[in-house]
Coordinates of C-alpha atoms in Angstrom, one line a residue:
Chain A
M29 CA -16.2 -3.6 -3.4
M30 CA -15.9 0.2 -3.1
R31 CA -15.7 -0.1 0.6
R32 CA -12.8 -2.6 0.3
L33 CA -11.0 -0.3 -2.2
S34 CA -11.5 2.6 0.2
D35 CA -10.1 0.6 3.1
I36 CA -7.1 -0.4 1.0
Y37 CA -6.6 3.2 0.0
C38 CA -6.8 4.5 3.7
I39 CA -4.3 1.9 4.8
F40 CA -2.0 2.9 2.0
R41 CA -2.4 6.6 3.0
I42 CA -1.6 5.8 6.6
H43 CA 1.7 4.2 5.6
L44 CA 2.5 6.7 2.9
A45 CA 2.8 9.3 5.7
R46 CA 5.7 7.3 7.0
L47 CA 7.5 7.7 3.6
R48 CA 6.7 11.4 3.6
A49 CA 8.2 11.9 7.0
E50 CA 11.1 9.6 6.6
S51 CA 12.2 10.0 3.0
G52 CA 15.8 10.2 4.0
P53 CA 16.2 6.6 5.0
F54 CA 14.1 5.5 2.1
L55 CA 16.4 7.3 -0.4
L56 CA 19.4 5.6 1.3
A57 CA 17.9 2.2 0.9
A58 CA 16.3 2.6 -2.5
I59 CA 19.0 4.7 -4.3
V60 CA 22.1 5.6 -2.4
F61 CA 23.2 2.2 -1.1
P62 CA 22.4 0.4 -4.4
L63 CA 24.4 3.0 -6.3
G64 CA 27.2 2.4 -3.8
M65 CA 27.0 -1.3 -4.6
Y66 CA 27.1 -0.4 -8.3
F67 CA 30.3 1.6 -7.8
F68 CA 31.7 -1.1 -5.6
A69 CA 31.1 -3.8 -8.3
N70 CA 32.6 -1.6 -11.0
G71 CA 35.6 -1.0 -8.8
V72 CA 36.2 -4.7 -8.0
V73 CA 35.9 -5.9 -11.6
R74 CA 38.6 -3.5 -12.8
Q75 CA 42.2 -4.8 -12.9
D76 CA 43.4 -1.2 -12.8
P77 CA 41.6 2.1 -12.3
N78 CA 41.8 3.2 -15.9
E79 CA 40.5 -0.1 -17.3
F80 CA 37.5 0.3 -19.7
I81 CA 34.4 -1.6 -18.5
P82 CA 32.1 -2.8 -21.4
N83 CA 28.6 -1.5 -21.3
Y84 CA 27.0 -4.9 -20.9
I85 CA 28.9 -5.4 -17.6
K86 CA 27.7 -2.0 -16.4
V87 CA 24.1 -3.0 -17.3
H88 CA 24.7 -6.2 -15.4
F89 CA 25.7 -4.3 -12.3
V90 CA 22.8 -1.8 -12.7
S91 CA 20.4 -4.8 -12.8
A92 CA 22.0 -6.3 -9.7
S93 CA 21.8 -2.9 -7.9
L94 CA 18.1 -2.7 -8.9
V95 CA 17.6 -6.0 -7.2
F96 CA 19.6 -4.8 -4.2
S97 CA 17.3 -1.7 -4.0
L98 CA 14.1 -3.8 -4.2
S99 CA 15.4 -6.2 -1.6
L100 CA 16.4 -3.4 0.9
T101 CA 13.1 -1.5 0.5
A102 CA 10.7 -4.5 0.3
I103 CA 12.3 -6.5 3.0
S104 CA 14.5 -4.5 5.3
W105 CA 12.6 -1.2 5.3
F106 CA 9.1 -2.5 4.7
G107 CA 9.6 -5.4 7.0
Y108 CA 10.7 -3.1 9.8
L109 CA 7.6 -1.1 9.3
L110 CA 5.3 -4.2 9.6
L111 CA 7.2 -5.2 12.7
E112 CA 6.6 -1.8 14.2
N113 CA 2.9 -2.1 13.4
R114 CA 2.8 -5.4 15.2
F115 CA 5.0 -4.8 18.2
T116 CA 4.0 -1.2 19.0
G117 CA 0.3 -2.1 19.1
R118 CA -0.6 -0.2 16.0
L119 CA -2.0 -3.4 14.4
K120 CA -4.6 -3.5 17.3
L121 CA -6.1 -0.3 15.9
F122 CA -6.9 -2.2 12.7
A123 CA -7.9 -5.4 14.5
V124 CA -10.8 -3.6 16.3
L125 CA -12.1 -2.0 13.1
P126 CA -14.6 -3.6 10.7
V127 CA -11.8 -4.0 8.1
A128 CA -10.7 -7.3 6.6
S129 CA -7.2 -8.4 7.4
S130 CA -6.7 -9.0 3.7
S131 CA -7.5 -5.3 3.1
Y132 CA -4.7 -4.5 5.5
I133 CA -2.3 -6.7 3.6
L134 CA -3.3 -5.3 0.3
G135 CA -3.0 -1.7 1.6
V136 CA 0.5 -2.2 2.8
M137 CA 1.4 -4.1 -0.4
V138 CA 0.2 -1.2 -2.5
F139 CA 2.5 1.0 -0.3
A140 CA 5.4 -1.4 -0.9
L141 CA 4.6 -1.4 -4.7
G142 CA 4.6 2.3 -4.8
Q143 CA 7.9 2.7 -3.1
G144 CA 9.4 -0.1 -5.2
V145 CA 8.4 1.5 -8.4
V146 CA 9.6 4.9 -7.3
G147 CA 12.9 3.5 -6.1
S148 CA 13.5 1.3 -9.2
F149 CA 12.8 4.1 -11.8
S150 CA 14.8 6.6 -9.8
L151 CA 17.8 4.2 -9.8
L152 CA 17.4 3.6 -13.5
L153 CA 17.4 7.4 -14.1
A154 CA 20.5 7.7 -11.9
A155 CA 22.2 5.0 -14.0
R156 CA 21.3 6.7 -17.2
L157 CA 22.8 9.9 -15.8
L158 CA 26.0 8.0 -15.0
G159 CA 26.2 7.0 -18.7
V160 CA 25.0 3.5 -18.6
D161 CA 23.3 2.6 -21.9
F162 CA 20.4 0.2 -21.4
T163 CA 17.5 -0.5 -23.7
V164 CA 14.2 0.4 -22.2
N165 CA 12.9 2.2 -25.2
S166 CA 9.7 0.5 -26.2
F167 CA 6.3 0.3 -24.6
E168 CA 6.7 -3.5 -24.3
S169 CA 10.0 -3.2 -22.4
V170 CA 8.7 -0.6 -20.0
F171 CA 5.5 -2.7 -19.5
L172 CA 7.6 -5.8 -18.8
L173 CA 9.9 -4.0 -16.5
I174 CA 6.9 -2.7 -14.5
I175 CA 5.5 -6.3 -14.3
V176 CA 8.8 -7.6 -13.1
V177 CA 9.1 -4.9 -10.4
L178 CA 5.6 -5.6 -9.3
L179 CA 6.2 -9.4 -9.1
A180 CA 9.5 -8.7 -7.3
I181 CA 7.8 -6.6 -4.7
F182 CA 5.0 -9.1 -4.3
S183 CA 7.4 -11.9 -3.7
L184 CA 9.9 -10.0 -1.5
A185 CA 7.3 -7.9 0.5
G186 CA 5.3 -11.1 0.8
L187 CA 8.2 -12.6 2.7
S188 CA 8.2 -9.5 4.9
V189 CA 4.5 -10.0 5.7
V190 CA 5.1 -13.6 6.6
L191 CA 8.2 -12.9 8.7
A192 CA 6.7 -9.9 10.5
H193 CA 3.8 -11.9 11.7
R194 CA 5.7 -15.1 12.7
V195 CA 8.6 -13.8 14.7
R196 CA 8.3 -13.7 18.5
S197 CA 10.0 -10.4 19.2
F198 CA 10.7 -7.1 17.6
A199 CA 14.5 -7.6 18.0
A200 CA 14.4 -11.0 16.3
G201 CA 12.2 -9.7 13.5
S202 CA 14.4 -6.7 13.0
L203 CA 17.5 -8.9 12.8
M204 CA 15.8 -11.2 10.3
T205 CA 14.6 -8.5 8.0
D206 CA 18.0 -6.9 7.9
A207 CA 19.7 -10.2 7.3
L208 CA 17.2 -11.2 4.6
G209 CA 17.3 -7.9 2.9
G210 CA 21.1 -8.2 2.3
G211 CA 21.4 -11.9 2.3
L212 CA 18.9 -12.6 -0.5
V213 CA 21.1 -10.4 -2.7
L214 CA 24.5 -11.8 -1.6
L215 CA 23.4 -15.4 -1.8
A216 CA 22.0 -15.0 -5.3
P217 CA 24.5 -15.0 -8.2
I218 CA 23.8 -11.5 -9.3
Y219 CA 27.0 -9.5 -8.8
Y220 CA 29.1 -12.6 -9.6
P221 CA 28.8 -15.7 -11.8
A222 CA 26.8 -18.6 -10.4
E223 CA 29.7 -20.9 -11.2
T224 CA 31.8 -19.4 -8.5
L225 CA 29.4 -20.6 -5.8
P226 CA 29.8 -24.0 -4.1
V227 CA 27.4 -26.6 -5.6
A228 CA 25.1 -26.6 -2.6
F229 CA 24.8 -22.8 -2.6
R230 CA 24.0 -22.9 -6.4
W231 CA 20.9 -25.0 -5.5
V232 CA 20.0 -22.6 -2.7
S233 CA 20.3 -19.7 -5.1
K234 CA 17.8 -21.4 -7.5
A235 CA 15.2 -21.1 -4.7
L236 CA 15.7 -17.3 -4.2
P237 CA 13.4 -14.8 -5.8
T238 CA 16.3 -12.4 -6.2
T239 CA 17.9 -14.8 -8.7
Y240 CA 14.9 -14.6 -11.1
I241 CA 14.3 -10.9 -10.5
F242 CA 17.9 -10.2 -11.6
Q243 CA 17.6 -12.5 -14.6
A244 CA 14.4 -10.8 -15.8
I245 CA 15.6 -7.3 -15.2
N246 CA 19.0 -7.9 -16.9
K247 CA 17.3 -9.4 -19.9
I248 CA 15.0 -6.5 -20.3
L249 CA 17.8 -3.9 -19.9
T250 CA 19.8 -5.7 -22.6
G251 CA 16.9 -5.9 -25.0
D252 CA 15.9 -9.5 -24.5
L253 CA 12.2 -9.5 -23.8
V254 CA 11.8 -13.3 -23.6
I255 CA 11.3 -13.7 -19.9
G256 CA 8.5 -16.2 -19.7
T257 CA 10.4 -18.6 -17.4
E258 CA 11.4 -15.9 -14.9
L259 CA 7.9 -14.4 -14.8
T260 CA 6.4 -17.8 -14.2
V261 CA 8.7 -18.6 -11.3
L262 CA 8.2 -15.1 -9.8
C263 CA 4.4 -15.4 -10.1
G264 CA 4.6 -18.7 -8.3
M265 CA 6.8 -17.3 -5.5
A266 CA 4.6 -14.2 -5.1
A267 CA 1.5 -16.4 -5.0
V268 CA 3.0 -18.7 -2.3
T269 CA 4.3 -15.8 0.0
L270 CA 1.1 -13.8 -0.4
F271 CA -1.1 -16.9 0.3
I272 CA 0.9 -17.6 3.5
G273 CA 0.7 -13.9 4.4
F274 CA -3.1 -13.8 3.9
W275 CA -3.6 -17.1 5.6
Q276 CA -1.7 -16.4 8.8
L277 CA -2.8 -12.8 9.5
S278 CA -6.0 -13.0 11.5
W279 CA -7.4 -10.2 13.6
R280 CA -8.6 -12.7 16.1
E281 CA -6.3 -14.6 18.4
A282 CA -7.2 -18.1 19.1
Chain B
M10 CA -27.7 8.3 34.5
T11 CA -29.8 5.6 33.0
T12 CA -30.5 2.3 34.5
P13 CA -31.0 -1.0 32.8
K14 CA -34.7 -0.8 33.3
D15 CA -35.1 2.5 31.4
K16 CA -33.7 1.0 28.2
P17 CA -34.6 -2.6 27.6
E18 CA -32.6 -3.0 24.4
I19 CA -29.7 -5.3 25.0
A20 CA -26.4 -3.8 23.8
L21 CA -24.2 -6.6 24.8
H22 CA -24.6 -10.0 26.3
A23 CA -21.7 -12.2 27.3
G24 CA -22.8 -15.6 28.3
S25 CA -20.6 -18.0 30.3
I26 CA -17.5 -16.9 28.5
V27 CA -14.3 -18.7 29.3
K28 CA -10.8 -18.2 28.1
R29 CA -8.4 -21.0 28.6
Y30 CA -4.9 -20.7 27.0
A31 CA -2.9 -23.5 25.5
D32 CA -0.8 -23.8 28.7
G33 CA -3.9 -24.4 30.7
T34 CA -4.2 -21.0 32.3
E35 CA -7.8 -20.0 32.7
A36 CA -7.8 -16.2 32.4
V37 CA -11.6 -15.9 32.3
R38 CA -13.8 -18.5 34.1
G39 CA -17.4 -18.2 33.0
I40 CA -18.4 -14.5 33.0
N41 CA -22.0 -13.6 32.4
L42 CA -22.8 -10.0 31.8
T43 CA -25.8 -8.3 30.1
V44 CA -25.6 -4.6 29.4
A45 CA -28.6 -2.5 28.4
G46 CA -28.4 0.1 25.7
G47 CA -27.3 3.4 27.0
E48 CA -25.8 1.9 30.2
A49 CA -22.3 2.6 31.5
I50 CA -20.5 -0.3 33.2
S51 CA -17.1 -0.2 34.7
I52 CA -14.9 -3.2 35.2
L53 CA -12.7 -3.1 38.3
G54 CA -10.3 -5.7 39.5
P55 CA -6.6 -6.2 40.5
N56 CA -3.9 -6.7 37.9
G57 CA -4.2 -10.1 36.3
A58 CA -7.8 -10.5 37.3
G59 CA -8.9 -11.0 33.7
K60 CA -10.3 -7.6 32.8
T61 CA -8.4 -7.1 29.6
T62 CA -8.9 -10.7 28.5
F63 CA -12.6 -10.3 29.1
L64 CA -12.8 -7.0 27.2
R65 CA -10.7 -8.4 24.3
M66 CA -13.2 -11.2 23.9
L67 CA -16.0 -8.6 23.7
T68 CA -14.1 -6.6 21.0
T69 CA -13.6 -9.9 19.0
E70 CA -9.8 -9.6 19.3
L71 CA -9.7 -12.8 21.3
K72 CA -11.7 -15.9 20.6
P73 CA -13.4 -17.3 23.7
T74 CA -12.7 -21.0 24.5
A75 CA -16.4 -21.3 25.4
G76 CA -19.5 -19.1 25.8
E77 CA -21.3 -16.5 23.7
V78 CA -20.9 -12.8 22.9
N79 CA -23.7 -11.0 21.3
I80 CA -23.5 -7.3 20.4
F81 CA -26.8 -5.6 19.4
G82 CA -28.2 -8.8 18.2
T83 CA -25.1 -9.9 16.3
D84 CA -23.2 -13.1 17.3
A85 CA -19.7 -11.5 17.7
I86 CA -18.0 -14.9 17.6
A87 CA -19.6 -16.1 14.3
D88 CA -19.6 -12.7 12.6
P89 CA -16.9 -10.5 14.2
R90 CA -16.8 -8.0 11.4
K91 CA -20.4 -7.2 11.6
A92 CA -20.2 -6.9 15.4
K93 CA -17.2 -4.5 15.0
T94 CA -19.4 -2.0 13.0
K95 CA -21.2 -1.3 16.3
I96 CA -18.1 -1.0 18.5
G97 CA -15.6 1.8 19.2
V98 CA -12.5 0.5 21.0
T99 CA -9.6 1.9 22.9
P100 CA -7.2 -1.0 23.5
Q101 CA -5.0 -0.9 26.6
E102 CA -1.7 -0.9 24.8
A103 CA -2.3 0.4 21.4
G104 CA 0.2 2.5 19.5
V105 CA -0.6 5.4 17.2
F106 CA 0.8 6.3 13.8
E107 CA 3.3 8.9 14.7
T108 CA 3.9 10.2 11.2
L109 CA 0.3 11.2 10.7
K110 CA -1.1 14.5 11.8
G111 CA -3.8 14.4 14.6
N112 CA -6.6 15.3 12.2
E113 CA -5.4 12.9 9.5
H114 CA -5.3 10.1 12.0
L115 CA -8.9 10.5 13.1
E116 CA -10.1 11.2 9.5
L117 CA -8.5 8.1 8.1
F118 CA -9.7 5.8 10.8
G119 CA -13.2 7.4 10.5
R120 CA -13.1 6.4 6.8
L121 CA -12.0 2.9 7.8
K122 CA -15.2 2.8 9.9
G123 CA -17.2 3.6 6.8
L124 CA -17.6 7.4 7.1
A125 CA -17.7 9.5 3.9
K126 CA -14.7 11.9 3.6
N127 CA -16.6 15.1 4.6
E128 CA -18.3 13.3 7.5
A129 CA -15.0 11.9 8.7
R130 CA -13.5 15.4 8.6
S131 CA -16.3 17.1 10.5
Q132 CA -16.5 14.4 13.1
S133 CA -12.7 14.6 13.5
E134 CA -12.8 18.3 14.1
R135 CA -15.6 17.9 16.7
I136 CA -13.9 15.1 18.5
L137 CA -10.5 16.9 18.6
A138 CA -12.3 19.9 20.1
D139 CA -14.2 17.8 22.6
L140 CA -10.9 16.2 23.7
G141 CA -9.1 19.5 23.9
L142 CA -6.8 18.6 21.0
S143 CA -7.9 21.3 18.5
E144 CA -4.5 23.0 18.7
S145 CA -2.8 19.7 18.0
A146 CA -4.9 18.8 14.9
K147 CA -2.2 19.8 12.5
K148 CA 0.7 18.5 14.6
R149 CA 2.4 15.2 13.9
V150 CA 1.2 12.6 16.4
G151 CA 4.8 11.9 17.2
D152 CA 5.1 15.4 18.5
L153 CA 2.2 15.0 20.9
S154 CA 2.6 14.3 24.6
G155 CA 1.7 10.9 26.0
G156 CA -1.5 12.2 27.5
Q157 CA -2.5 13.8 24.2
R158 CA -1.8 10.5 22.3
R159 CA -4.0 8.7 24.9
R160 CA -6.8 11.2 24.2
L161 CA -6.3 10.7 20.5
L162 CA -6.8 6.9 21.0
I163 CA -10.1 7.6 22.8
G164 CA -11.0 9.8 19.8
L165 CA -10.3 6.9 17.5
A166 CA -12.9 4.9 19.5
L167 CA -15.4 7.7 19.3
I168 CA -15.2 8.5 15.6
G169 CA -18.1 7.0 13.7
N170 CA -20.5 7.4 16.6
P171 CA -20.5 3.7 17.5
P172 CA -23.4 2.7 19.7
L173 CA -21.1 0.7 22.0
L174 CA -17.8 1.9 23.4
I175 CA -15.3 -0.6 24.9
L176 CA -12.4 1.2 26.6
D177 CA -9.6 -0.6 28.3
E178 CA -8.2 1.8 31.0
P179 CA -9.0 4.8 28.9
T180 CA -7.5 7.5 31.2
T181 CA -4.4 5.8 32.3
G182 CA -1.5 8.2 32.1
L183 CA -3.7 11.3 31.9
D184 CA -3.3 14.3 34.2
P185 CA -6.3 15.1 36.4
V186 CA -7.5 18.0 34.1
S187 CA -7.4 15.8 31.0
R188 CA -9.0 12.9 32.9
R189 CA -11.9 15.1 33.8
Q190 CA -12.2 16.4 30.3
V191 CA -12.5 12.8 29.1
W192 CA -15.0 12.0 31.8
D193 CA -17.2 14.9 30.8
L194 CA -17.0 13.8 27.2
L195 CA -17.9 10.2 28.0
K196 CA -20.8 11.4 30.2
R197 CA -22.2 13.4 27.3
V198 CA -21.8 10.4 24.9
V199 CA -23.5 8.1 27.4
A200 CA -26.3 10.7 28.0
A201 CA -26.8 10.7 24.2
G202 CA -27.5 6.9 24.3
T203 CA -24.2 5.3 23.7
T204 CA -23.4 2.2 25.8
L205 CA -20.1 2.2 27.6
I206 CA -18.0 -0.6 29.1
F207 CA -14.6 0.3 30.4
S208 CA -12.0 -1.0 32.8
T209 CA -10.2 1.2 35.2
H210 CA -8.1 1.2 38.3
Y211 CA -9.5 4.6 39.4
M212 CA -12.3 4.2 41.8
E213 CA -13.4 7.8 41.3
E214 CA -13.7 7.1 37.6
A215 CA -15.9 4.2 38.2
E216 CA -18.0 6.2 40.6
Q217 CA -18.3 9.1 38.2
L218 CA -19.1 7.3 35.0
S219 CA -20.8 4.0 35.8
D220 CA -24.4 3.0 36.2
R221 CA -23.2 -0.4 37.4
I222 CA -19.8 -1.6 38.5
A223 CA -18.5 -5.1 38.0
L224 CA -15.7 -6.3 40.2
I225 CA -13.6 -9.1 38.6
N226 CA -11.2 -11.3 40.5
A227 CA -9.5 -14.4 39.3
G228 CA -11.4 -14.5 36.0
K229 CA -14.9 -14.2 37.5
I230 CA -17.3 -11.4 38.3
V231 CA -17.4 -11.4 42.1
A232 CA -19.8 -8.5 42.5
L233 CA -22.0 -6.5 40.1
G234 CA -24.4 -3.7 40.9
T235 CA -24.9 0.0 41.3
L236 CA -22.7 1.8 43.7
P237 CA -25.3 1.8 46.5
E238 CA -25.9 -1.9 45.9
L239 CA -22.3 -2.7 46.3
Q240 CA -22.0 -0.4 49.3
S241 CA -24.8 -2.3 50.9
R242 CA -22.8 -5.5 50.7
F243 CA -20.2 -3.8 52.9
P244 CA -21.8 -3.6 56.4
L245 CA -19.1 -1.4 57.9
R246 CA -20.5 1.9 56.5
Y247 CA -18.5 4.4 58.5
R248 CA -14.9 5.1 58.0
L249 CA -12.9 6.9 60.7
K250 CA -9.4 8.2 59.8
F251 CA -7.7 9.5 62.9
T252 CA -4.3 10.6 64.2
G253 CA -2.7 10.5 67.6
D254 CA -4.3 9.1 70.6
A255 CA -2.4 8.5 73.8
V256 CA -0.9 5.3 72.7
M257 CA -0.6 5.6 69.0
R258 CA 0.8 8.6 67.1
S259 CA 0.5 7.4 63.5
T260 CA -2.6 7.8 61.2
K261 CA -5.0 4.9 61.2
T262 CA -8.3 4.1 59.5
L263 CA -11.1 2.1 61.2
F264 CA -14.5 1.0 59.9
F265 CA -17.7 0.8 62.0
E266 CA -21.1 -0.5 61.3
K267 CA -23.0 2.1 63.3
F268 CA -22.4 5.8 63.8
E269 CA -22.8 5.5 67.6
E270 CA -19.8 3.2 67.6
V271 CA -17.7 5.9 65.9
Q272 CA -18.8 8.4 68.5
S273 CA -18.1 6.0 71.3
F274 CA -14.6 5.3 69.9
I275 CA -13.8 9.0 69.6
E276 CA -14.9 9.7 73.1
N277 CA -12.8 6.9 74.5
T278 CA -9.6 7.5 72.6
A279 CA -9.8 11.3 72.1
P280 CA -7.7 11.5 68.9
V281 CA -5.9 14.7 68.0
E282 CA -7.4 14.8 64.6
Y283 CA -10.1 12.7 62.9
Q284 CA -12.2 12.5 59.9
I285 CA -15.5 10.5 59.5
S286 CA -16.9 9.5 56.1
T287 CA -19.1 6.8 54.7
S288 CA -17.2 3.9 53.2
S289 CA -16.1 4.4 49.6
L290 CA -16.1 2.2 46.6
E291 CA -12.4 1.5 47.3
D292 CA -13.4 0.1 50.7
V293 CA -16.0 -2.1 49.1
Y294 CA -13.5 -3.2 46.5
F295 CA -10.9 -4.2 49.1
S296 CA -13.6 -5.9 51.1
I297 CA -14.9 -8.0 48.2
V298 CA -11.7 -8.6 46.4
G299 CA -10.3 -9.4 49.8
E300 CA -6.9 -7.8 49.4
E301 CA -6.8 -5.5 52.3
L302 CA -9.5 -6.2 54.8
S303 CA -9.0 -9.9 54.9
S304 CA -8.1 -10.7 58.5
N305 CA -7.9 -7.4 60.3
G306 CA -11.4 -7.5 61.9
N307 CA -11.1 -7.2 65.7
G308 CA -14.5 -8.6 66.5
D309 CA -16.0 -5.4 67.9
G310 CA -17.4 -4.0 64.7
R311 CA -14.2 -2.3 63.7
V312 CA -11.8 -3.1 61.0
S313 CA -8.5 -1.5 60.7
K314 CA -6.7 -0.6 57.5

């Protein structure tokens, strides 16, 4: 057990060095672009530049931008990193070690969780500095928010793990992670009402983790801590993606 | 150098291993190889001969279609993880983590091999010094040259002192000085009892480092033995490289079975310049693999090249 924990920690450390060296792109994906989306949504919703926007709408956009941040970091950025590991031969270095493939997945997931938590709470801090009033003021709300962020990362980063090990080329994988990172946010009714979507897309949006991540976060930020349904759905999605990720990654080629 | 007879312990046994891909391509067609502990074996062969496929089956990266692989008594097909505790590997086309520093890279991979933190650090320092990379220890791997990265990859195989090293073209891309530095290190490691299996395209490397040499062609071992044993399979022992007789002005190489034949040829043709040597591993390689000396024999004990 200690050996496995040590392996997971080392794999986390190896990837953490990437964040240390490339903090600029991470900040862009985790904070700057989502803040940009927040300003964009606020701008679009106004009929004229001086119009007052109620706080609950601002909280709605902060929640949506948090989902955007999680999606960009857990799919676009993290997925790209996994693709690099696979297609530049770095994965071979682990494959020839006496390390379980599940330890590799857990190590990179811990890294994804770390960056997701840092990104989310930095974005919330930025929103607070911008004057958005949300209610994360009790131990219970902070705890639930952390749980939602963790489940969000597991379900989104799990998709990255699956994608990065199924695609046939780096170019195809890179395109897919970029498209998914943005697409999962735009196809889910998080910046706009679900009713504006065509019926078929409404059904599609019900299958997207981003829809439930948004609902859970928005409820917590508005003081509604009854998020059992969202947590259940996210647990299911995280379990499925992680199961597929663990199942398909084998160090030994057939 | 040790010989198989000196150390009876079997480090590795590959029995009748076959690799057939889904499209029907048979990359390895029944290779048998037993390597004694402390022995150094080089794998030579043309591109596409099956060297890397063979080595990847030994490192457990690739599952054989048939056959057995046993590493220090462990069935590497049934229990690859246990087998991997005894192997240090340098894959042919592996990448490094460019954002790590050189010493961090080695230390973290040492820990992944089960070393304690302090032991990983001390081994890392020693290996970096042995590979001439001490000054690069604190540099980011992304800032190292291609040759330095390649040496770091060899270091990743060495850390943890595994009893068996499997290196796929370890010195490809290294300058001559770095290559000799790696050779010296590998010689020391083998002298200390480590078993070494490596593939290479450099004949000199095979001559310098190996106790035995395996020539692979078309997925099979076509020759296996010590250098003298392989040379004995090539009857044309003398090589004459000469320039400029009365008819021909270009440089040409001929092979002869007996030294008297060389002397006779020189007397008859009176070349402007000539060099006589015994045939090399490269000559044996071409002879056995059949790429160069195939049909140039002229029936009088000479083969031109």
